[in-house]
Short mmCIF file of C-alpha atoms in Angstrom, two decimals:
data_model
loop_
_atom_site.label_atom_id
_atom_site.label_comp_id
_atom_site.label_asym_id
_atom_site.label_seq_id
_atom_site.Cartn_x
_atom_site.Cartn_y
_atom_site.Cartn_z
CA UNK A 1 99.89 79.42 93.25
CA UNK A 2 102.28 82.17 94.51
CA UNK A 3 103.18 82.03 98.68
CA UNK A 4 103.03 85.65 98.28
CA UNK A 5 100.56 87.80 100.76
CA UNK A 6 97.69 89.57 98.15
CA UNK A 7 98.58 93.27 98.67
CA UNK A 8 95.91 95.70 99.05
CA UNK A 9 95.59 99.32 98.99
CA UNK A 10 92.95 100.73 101.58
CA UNK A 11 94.53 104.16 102.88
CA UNK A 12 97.49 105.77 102.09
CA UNK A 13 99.68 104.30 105.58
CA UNK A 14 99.04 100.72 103.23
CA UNK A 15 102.58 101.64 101.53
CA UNK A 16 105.92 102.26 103.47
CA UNK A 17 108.00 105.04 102.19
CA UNK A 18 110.13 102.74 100.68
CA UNK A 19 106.84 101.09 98.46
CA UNK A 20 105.50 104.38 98.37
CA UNK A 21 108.49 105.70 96.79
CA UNK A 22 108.83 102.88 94.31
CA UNK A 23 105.15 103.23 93.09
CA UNK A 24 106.02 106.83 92.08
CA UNK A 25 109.03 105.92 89.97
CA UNK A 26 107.02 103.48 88.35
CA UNK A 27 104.64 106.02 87.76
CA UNK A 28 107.51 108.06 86.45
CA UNK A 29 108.33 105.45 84.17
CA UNK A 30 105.06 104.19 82.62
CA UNK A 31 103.89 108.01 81.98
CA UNK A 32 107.11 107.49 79.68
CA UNK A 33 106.14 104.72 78.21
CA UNK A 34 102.38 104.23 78.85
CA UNK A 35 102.69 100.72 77.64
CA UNK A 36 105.58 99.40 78.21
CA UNK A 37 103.91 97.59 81.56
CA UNK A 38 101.16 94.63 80.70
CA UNK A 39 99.87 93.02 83.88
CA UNK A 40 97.15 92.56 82.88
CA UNK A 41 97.49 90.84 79.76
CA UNK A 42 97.29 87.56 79.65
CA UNK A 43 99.75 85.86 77.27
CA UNK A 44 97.96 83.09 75.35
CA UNK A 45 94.79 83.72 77.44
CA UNK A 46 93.43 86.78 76.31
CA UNK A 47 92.79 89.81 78.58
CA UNK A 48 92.64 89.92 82.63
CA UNK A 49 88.98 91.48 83.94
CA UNK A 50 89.31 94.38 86.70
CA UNK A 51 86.02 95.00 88.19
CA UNK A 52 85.72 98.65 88.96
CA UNK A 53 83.14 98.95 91.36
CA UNK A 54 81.05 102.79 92.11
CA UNK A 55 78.65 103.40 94.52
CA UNK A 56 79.47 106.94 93.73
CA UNK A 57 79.46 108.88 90.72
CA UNK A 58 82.80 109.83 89.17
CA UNK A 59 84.65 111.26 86.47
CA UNK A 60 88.61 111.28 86.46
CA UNK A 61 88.45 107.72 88.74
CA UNK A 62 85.65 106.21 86.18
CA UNK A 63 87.99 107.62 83.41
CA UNK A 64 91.77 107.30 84.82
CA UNK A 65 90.56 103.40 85.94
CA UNK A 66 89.14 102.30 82.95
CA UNK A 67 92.00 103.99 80.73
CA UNK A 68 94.38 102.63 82.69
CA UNK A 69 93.31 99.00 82.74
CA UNK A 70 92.88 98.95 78.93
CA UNK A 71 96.28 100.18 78.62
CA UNK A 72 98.03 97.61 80.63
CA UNK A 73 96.13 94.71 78.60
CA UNK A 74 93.15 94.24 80.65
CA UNK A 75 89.40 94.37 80.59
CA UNK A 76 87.65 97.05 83.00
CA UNK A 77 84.54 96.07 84.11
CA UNK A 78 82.72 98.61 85.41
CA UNK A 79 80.16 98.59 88.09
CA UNK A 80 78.19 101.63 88.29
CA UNK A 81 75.60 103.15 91.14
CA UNK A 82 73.08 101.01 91.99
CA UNK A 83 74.14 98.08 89.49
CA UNK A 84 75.35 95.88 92.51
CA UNK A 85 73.83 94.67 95.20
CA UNK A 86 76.75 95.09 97.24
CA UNK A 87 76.35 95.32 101.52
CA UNK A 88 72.51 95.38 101.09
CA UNK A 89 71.20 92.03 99.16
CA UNK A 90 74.89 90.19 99.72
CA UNK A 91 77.21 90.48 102.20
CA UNK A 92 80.90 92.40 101.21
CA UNK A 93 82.89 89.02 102.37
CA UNK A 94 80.61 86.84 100.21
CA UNK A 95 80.92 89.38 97.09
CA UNK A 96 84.43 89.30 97.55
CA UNK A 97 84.81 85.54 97.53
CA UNK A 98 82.88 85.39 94.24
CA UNK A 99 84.97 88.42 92.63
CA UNK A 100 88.08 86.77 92.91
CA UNK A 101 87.16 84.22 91.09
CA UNK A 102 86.48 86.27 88.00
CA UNK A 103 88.53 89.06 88.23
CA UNK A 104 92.36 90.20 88.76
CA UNK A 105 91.87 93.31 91.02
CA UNK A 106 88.88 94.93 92.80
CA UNK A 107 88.54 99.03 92.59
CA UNK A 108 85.59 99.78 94.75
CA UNK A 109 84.35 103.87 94.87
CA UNK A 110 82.49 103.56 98.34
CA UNK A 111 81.53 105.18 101.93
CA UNK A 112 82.16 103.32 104.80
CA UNK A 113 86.10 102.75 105.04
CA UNK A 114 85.09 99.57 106.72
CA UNK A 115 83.63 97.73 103.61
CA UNK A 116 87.15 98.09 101.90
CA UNK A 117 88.66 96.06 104.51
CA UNK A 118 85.74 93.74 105.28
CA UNK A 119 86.55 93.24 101.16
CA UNK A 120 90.04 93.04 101.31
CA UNK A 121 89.72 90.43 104.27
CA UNK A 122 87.85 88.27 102.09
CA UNK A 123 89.75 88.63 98.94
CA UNK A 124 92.89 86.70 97.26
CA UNK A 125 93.18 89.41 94.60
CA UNK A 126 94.15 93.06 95.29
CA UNK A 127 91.71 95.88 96.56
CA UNK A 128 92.26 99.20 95.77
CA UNK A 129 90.66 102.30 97.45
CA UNK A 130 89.30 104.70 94.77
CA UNK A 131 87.46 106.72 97.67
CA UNK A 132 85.54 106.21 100.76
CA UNK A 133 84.43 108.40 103.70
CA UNK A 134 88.02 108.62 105.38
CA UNK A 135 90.57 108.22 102.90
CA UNK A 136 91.35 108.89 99.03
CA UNK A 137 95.25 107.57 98.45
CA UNK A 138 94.89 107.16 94.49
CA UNK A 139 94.17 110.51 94.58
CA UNK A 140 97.86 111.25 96.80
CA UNK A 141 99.67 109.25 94.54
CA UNK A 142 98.59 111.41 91.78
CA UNK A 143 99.10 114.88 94.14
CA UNK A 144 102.29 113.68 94.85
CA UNK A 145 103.56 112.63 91.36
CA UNK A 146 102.68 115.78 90.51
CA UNK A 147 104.83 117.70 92.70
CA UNK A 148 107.89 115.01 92.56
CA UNK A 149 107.52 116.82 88.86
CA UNK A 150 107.65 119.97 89.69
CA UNK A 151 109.52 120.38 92.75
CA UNK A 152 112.09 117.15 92.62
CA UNK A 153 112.39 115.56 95.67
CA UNK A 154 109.37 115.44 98.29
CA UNK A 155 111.14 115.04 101.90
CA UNK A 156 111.78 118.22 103.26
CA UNK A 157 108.77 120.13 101.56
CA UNK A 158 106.12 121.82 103.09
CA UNK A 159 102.87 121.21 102.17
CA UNK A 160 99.70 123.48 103.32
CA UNK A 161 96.17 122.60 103.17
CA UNK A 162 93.30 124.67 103.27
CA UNK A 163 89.59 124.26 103.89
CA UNK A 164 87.47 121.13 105.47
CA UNK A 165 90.36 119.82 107.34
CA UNK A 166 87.95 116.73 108.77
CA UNK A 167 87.49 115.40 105.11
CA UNK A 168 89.11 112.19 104.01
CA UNK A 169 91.25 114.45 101.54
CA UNK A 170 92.96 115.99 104.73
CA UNK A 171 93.41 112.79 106.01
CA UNK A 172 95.02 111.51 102.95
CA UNK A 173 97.31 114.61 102.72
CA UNK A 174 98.55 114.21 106.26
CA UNK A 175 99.34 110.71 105.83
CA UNK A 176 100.59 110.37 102.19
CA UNK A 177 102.67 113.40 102.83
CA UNK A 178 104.58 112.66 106.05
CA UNK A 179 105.00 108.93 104.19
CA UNK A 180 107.01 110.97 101.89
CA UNK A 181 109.13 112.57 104.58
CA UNK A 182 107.24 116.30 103.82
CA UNK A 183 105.98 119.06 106.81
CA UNK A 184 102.04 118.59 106.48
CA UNK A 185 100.50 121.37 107.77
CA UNK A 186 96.63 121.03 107.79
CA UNK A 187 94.33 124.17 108.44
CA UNK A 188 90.94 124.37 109.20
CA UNK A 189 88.21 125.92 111.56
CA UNK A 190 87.82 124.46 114.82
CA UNK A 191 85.54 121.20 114.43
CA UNK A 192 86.70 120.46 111.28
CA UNK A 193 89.94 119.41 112.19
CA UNK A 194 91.68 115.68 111.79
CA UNK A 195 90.40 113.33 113.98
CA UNK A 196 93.22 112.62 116.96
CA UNK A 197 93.62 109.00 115.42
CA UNK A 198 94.43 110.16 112.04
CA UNK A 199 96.43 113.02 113.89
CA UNK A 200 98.54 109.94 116.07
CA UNK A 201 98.94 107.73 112.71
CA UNK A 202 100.69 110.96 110.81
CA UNK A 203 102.83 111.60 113.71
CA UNK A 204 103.98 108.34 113.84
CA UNK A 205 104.77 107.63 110.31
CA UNK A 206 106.52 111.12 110.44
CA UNK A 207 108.84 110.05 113.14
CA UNK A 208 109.75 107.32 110.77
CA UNK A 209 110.79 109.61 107.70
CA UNK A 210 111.73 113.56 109.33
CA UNK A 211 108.32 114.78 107.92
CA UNK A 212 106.31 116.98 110.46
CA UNK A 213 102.86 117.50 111.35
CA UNK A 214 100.97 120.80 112.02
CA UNK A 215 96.99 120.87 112.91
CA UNK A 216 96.00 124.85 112.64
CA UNK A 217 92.82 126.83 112.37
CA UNK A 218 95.12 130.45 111.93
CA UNK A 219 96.10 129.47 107.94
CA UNK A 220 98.17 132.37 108.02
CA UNK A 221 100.58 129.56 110.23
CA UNK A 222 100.12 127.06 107.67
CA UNK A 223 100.62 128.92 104.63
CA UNK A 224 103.62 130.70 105.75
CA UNK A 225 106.81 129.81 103.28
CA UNK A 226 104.39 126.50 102.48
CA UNK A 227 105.84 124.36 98.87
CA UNK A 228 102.56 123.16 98.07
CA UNK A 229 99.24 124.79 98.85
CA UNK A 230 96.58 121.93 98.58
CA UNK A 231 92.75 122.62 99.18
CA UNK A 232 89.57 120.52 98.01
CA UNK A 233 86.07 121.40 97.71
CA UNK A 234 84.09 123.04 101.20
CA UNK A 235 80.87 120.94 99.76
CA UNK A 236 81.42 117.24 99.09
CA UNK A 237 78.68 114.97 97.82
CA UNK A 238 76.00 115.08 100.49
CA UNK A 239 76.42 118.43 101.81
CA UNK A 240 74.86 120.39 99.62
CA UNK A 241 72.05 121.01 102.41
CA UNK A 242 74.96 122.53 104.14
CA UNK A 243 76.31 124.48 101.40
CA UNK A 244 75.65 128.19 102.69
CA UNK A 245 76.74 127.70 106.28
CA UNK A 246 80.13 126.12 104.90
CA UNK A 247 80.40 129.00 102.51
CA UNK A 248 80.30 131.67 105.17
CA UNK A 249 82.20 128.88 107.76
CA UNK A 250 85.52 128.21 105.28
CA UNK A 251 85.51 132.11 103.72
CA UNK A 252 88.86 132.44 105.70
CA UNK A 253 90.49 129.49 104.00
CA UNK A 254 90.02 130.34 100.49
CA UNK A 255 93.37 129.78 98.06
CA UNK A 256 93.31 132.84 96.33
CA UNK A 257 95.46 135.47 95.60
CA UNK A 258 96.60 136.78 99.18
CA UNK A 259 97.08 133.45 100.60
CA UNK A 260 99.22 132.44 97.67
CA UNK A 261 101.33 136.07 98.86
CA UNK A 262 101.97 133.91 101.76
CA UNK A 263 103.58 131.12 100.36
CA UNK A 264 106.73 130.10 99.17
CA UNK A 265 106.76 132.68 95.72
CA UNK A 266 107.55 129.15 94.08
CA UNK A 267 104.64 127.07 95.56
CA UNK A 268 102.84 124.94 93.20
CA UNK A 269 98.86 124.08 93.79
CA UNK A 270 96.38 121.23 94.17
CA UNK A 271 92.98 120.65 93.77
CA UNK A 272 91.61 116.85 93.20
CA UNK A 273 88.80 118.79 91.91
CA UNK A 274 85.79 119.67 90.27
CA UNK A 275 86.59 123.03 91.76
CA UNK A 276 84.03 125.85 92.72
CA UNK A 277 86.43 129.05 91.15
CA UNK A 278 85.40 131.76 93.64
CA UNK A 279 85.24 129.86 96.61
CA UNK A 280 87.65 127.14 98.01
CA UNK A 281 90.16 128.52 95.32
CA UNK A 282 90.16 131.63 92.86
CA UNK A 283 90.09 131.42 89.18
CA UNK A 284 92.91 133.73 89.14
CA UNK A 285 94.95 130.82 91.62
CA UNK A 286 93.85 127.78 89.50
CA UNK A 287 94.26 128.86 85.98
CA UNK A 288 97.06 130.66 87.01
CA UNK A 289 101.00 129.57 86.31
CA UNK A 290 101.54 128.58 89.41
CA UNK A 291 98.47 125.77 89.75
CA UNK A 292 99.73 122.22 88.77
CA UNK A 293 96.18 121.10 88.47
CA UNK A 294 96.01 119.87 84.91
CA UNK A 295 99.08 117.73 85.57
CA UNK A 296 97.37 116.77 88.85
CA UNK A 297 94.25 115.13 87.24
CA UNK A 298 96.53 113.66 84.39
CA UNK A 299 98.44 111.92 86.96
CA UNK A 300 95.00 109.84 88.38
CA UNK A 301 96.16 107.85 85.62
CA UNK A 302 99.37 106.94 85.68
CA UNK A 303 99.40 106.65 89.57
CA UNK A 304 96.97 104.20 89.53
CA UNK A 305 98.64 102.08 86.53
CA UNK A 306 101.54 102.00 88.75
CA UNK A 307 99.57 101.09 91.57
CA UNK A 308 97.93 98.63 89.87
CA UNK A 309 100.88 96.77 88.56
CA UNK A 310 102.99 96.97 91.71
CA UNK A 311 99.84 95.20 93.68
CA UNK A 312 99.43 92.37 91.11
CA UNK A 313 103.53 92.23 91.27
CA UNK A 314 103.54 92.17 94.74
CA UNK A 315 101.19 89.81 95.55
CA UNK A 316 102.66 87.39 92.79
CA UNK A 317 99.92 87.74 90.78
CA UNK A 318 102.03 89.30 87.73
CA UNK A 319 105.52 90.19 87.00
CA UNK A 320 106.61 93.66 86.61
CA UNK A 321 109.98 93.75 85.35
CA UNK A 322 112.52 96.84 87.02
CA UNK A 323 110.81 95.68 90.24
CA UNK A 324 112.37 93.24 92.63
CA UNK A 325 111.22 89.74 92.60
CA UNK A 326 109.02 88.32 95.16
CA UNK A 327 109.71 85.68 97.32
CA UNK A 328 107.76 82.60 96.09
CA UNK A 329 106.63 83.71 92.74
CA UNK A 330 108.19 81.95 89.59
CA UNK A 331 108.74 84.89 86.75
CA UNK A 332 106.26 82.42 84.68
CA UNK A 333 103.38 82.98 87.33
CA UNK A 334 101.14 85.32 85.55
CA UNK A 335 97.56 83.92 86.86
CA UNK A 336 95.44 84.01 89.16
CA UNK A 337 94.83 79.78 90.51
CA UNK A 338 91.53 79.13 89.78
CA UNK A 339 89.67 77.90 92.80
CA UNK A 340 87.37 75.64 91.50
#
């Protein structure tokens, strides 16, 4: 068994610039070659198992996940609403201590951010956020493969968002982009701004790479000059009670047409999506040539191969070759020790 810590990715801060940075040109290079990287193939003992775990509906995770896995060898298991009994019949740490005995990595589609680490905690295999309440980093890693595409280098861009700034897509934009040395500016009405920890942990990881943050409700200041112009749905899953107040509430911070006049005139555009055309964003903006939103979703998949592989590679669970060794994994350890 490998000496190597298990590696988990819980929000976006999990990867250093350096790792983050790494994970992207791997991404970079398996899009090239979509299987040219196994991990989880098994040689001479058939296929790894990923369980892929949703307490949430989904369709580019379910799809990007699943795709992904089978490409790289493996087996995806996958979990879906109300098929575990996960947090309510049995515990997270005991779940966790009977997954990795059967499976390679967890991916786990959840709410409370704290059930990802209670998992993690009690887990020998990697743990990957696919969503929760406060954070969605597979989702950055795809945003900013994206733009690396378009744009080149990320430090020194300046990327805008626009809408419900108190969503856990803000508060993966401000700290996946200042990880990659960029100016985050994130604009919203006042109440739905980052939360002042998020806010502290974005400032500090900036000071580390010469990114910047900016926390605006006037998205005229945000906009102004921005690279990127990133914005997400004003009506997540369980708002929909909400849905005409937020209409009326986020109006302002639509990406349409005269916000994109305020931009650089060679920003690209986000959205994670499924997008509402007419509201958070205009169907002239999205379908338009400056939108990067088809390469965007694309991306979900090859970001998370590359995830994937660096985790099992970096927690000596698999070896990824083009990636440094690890210290206390032999290039023959491809296995998880059975526990038994």
């Amino acid at each position: 068994m490998s000496t190597s810590t298990t590696r988990h990715f819980l929000k976006d801060t999990d990867l250093s610039p350096a790792e983050q940075a790494e994970v992207l040109d791997l991404a970079i290079r398996m899009k090239a070659a979509p299987y040219s990287v196994q991990p989880f193939a098994a040689e001479g003992n058939g296929r790894k198992t990923v369980a892929v775990i949703f307490d949430k509906t989904s369709t580019r995770t379910r799809v990007s996940f699943a795709t992904g896995i089978a490409d790289m060898g493996g087996n995806a298991l996958i979990i879906n609403p109300g098929e575990a009994q996960i947090g309510h019949k049995e515990s997270v740490e005991d779940t966790a201590k009977v997954l990795e005995r059967m499976v390679s990595t967890i991916v786990w589609r959840t709410g409370a951010h704290s059930g990802l680490v209670a998992m993690a905690e009690n887990s020998k295999v990697p743990v990957i956020n696919a969503l929760c309440d406060d954070y969605h980093p597979c989702q950055l890693l795809a945003d900013l493969l994206a733009v690396k595409e378009h744009k080149g280098e990320l430090a020194g861009l300046s990327m805008a968002y626009l809408g419900d700034a108190a969503n856990n897509m803000a508060n993966s934009y401000l700290l996946a982009g200042v990880t990659a040395g960029m100016h985050v500016r994130i604009s919203g009405p006042e109440g739905y701004l980052p939360a002042a920890e998020i806010v502290a942990a974005a400032e500090q990881r900036a000071a580390e790479t010469g990114g910047s943050v900016l926390i605006t409700s006037d998205a005229a200041e945000a906009l102004k000059g921005a690279d990127v112009v990133a914005t997400d749905t004003w009506v997540s899953m369980g708002q929909e009670a909400e849905k005409d107040a937020r209409m009326k509430l986020f109006r302002e911070y639509s990406v349409d047409e005269a916000a994109m006049a305020q931009a650089a005139p060679d920003a690209v555009v986000l959205h994670c999506l499924p997008a509402y055309r007419g509201y958070e964003i205009s169907a002239g903006v999205i379908d338009g040539p400056q939108s990067i939103v088809w390469d965007e979703a694309e991306n979900r998949l090859h970001a998370q191969k590359a995830l994937m592989a660096w985790l099992m590679h970096r927690s000596g669970l698999a070896v990824v070759e083009g990636l440094s060794p690890v210290e206390g994994t032999s290039a023959l350890e491809n296995t998880v020790e059975s526990t038994f």
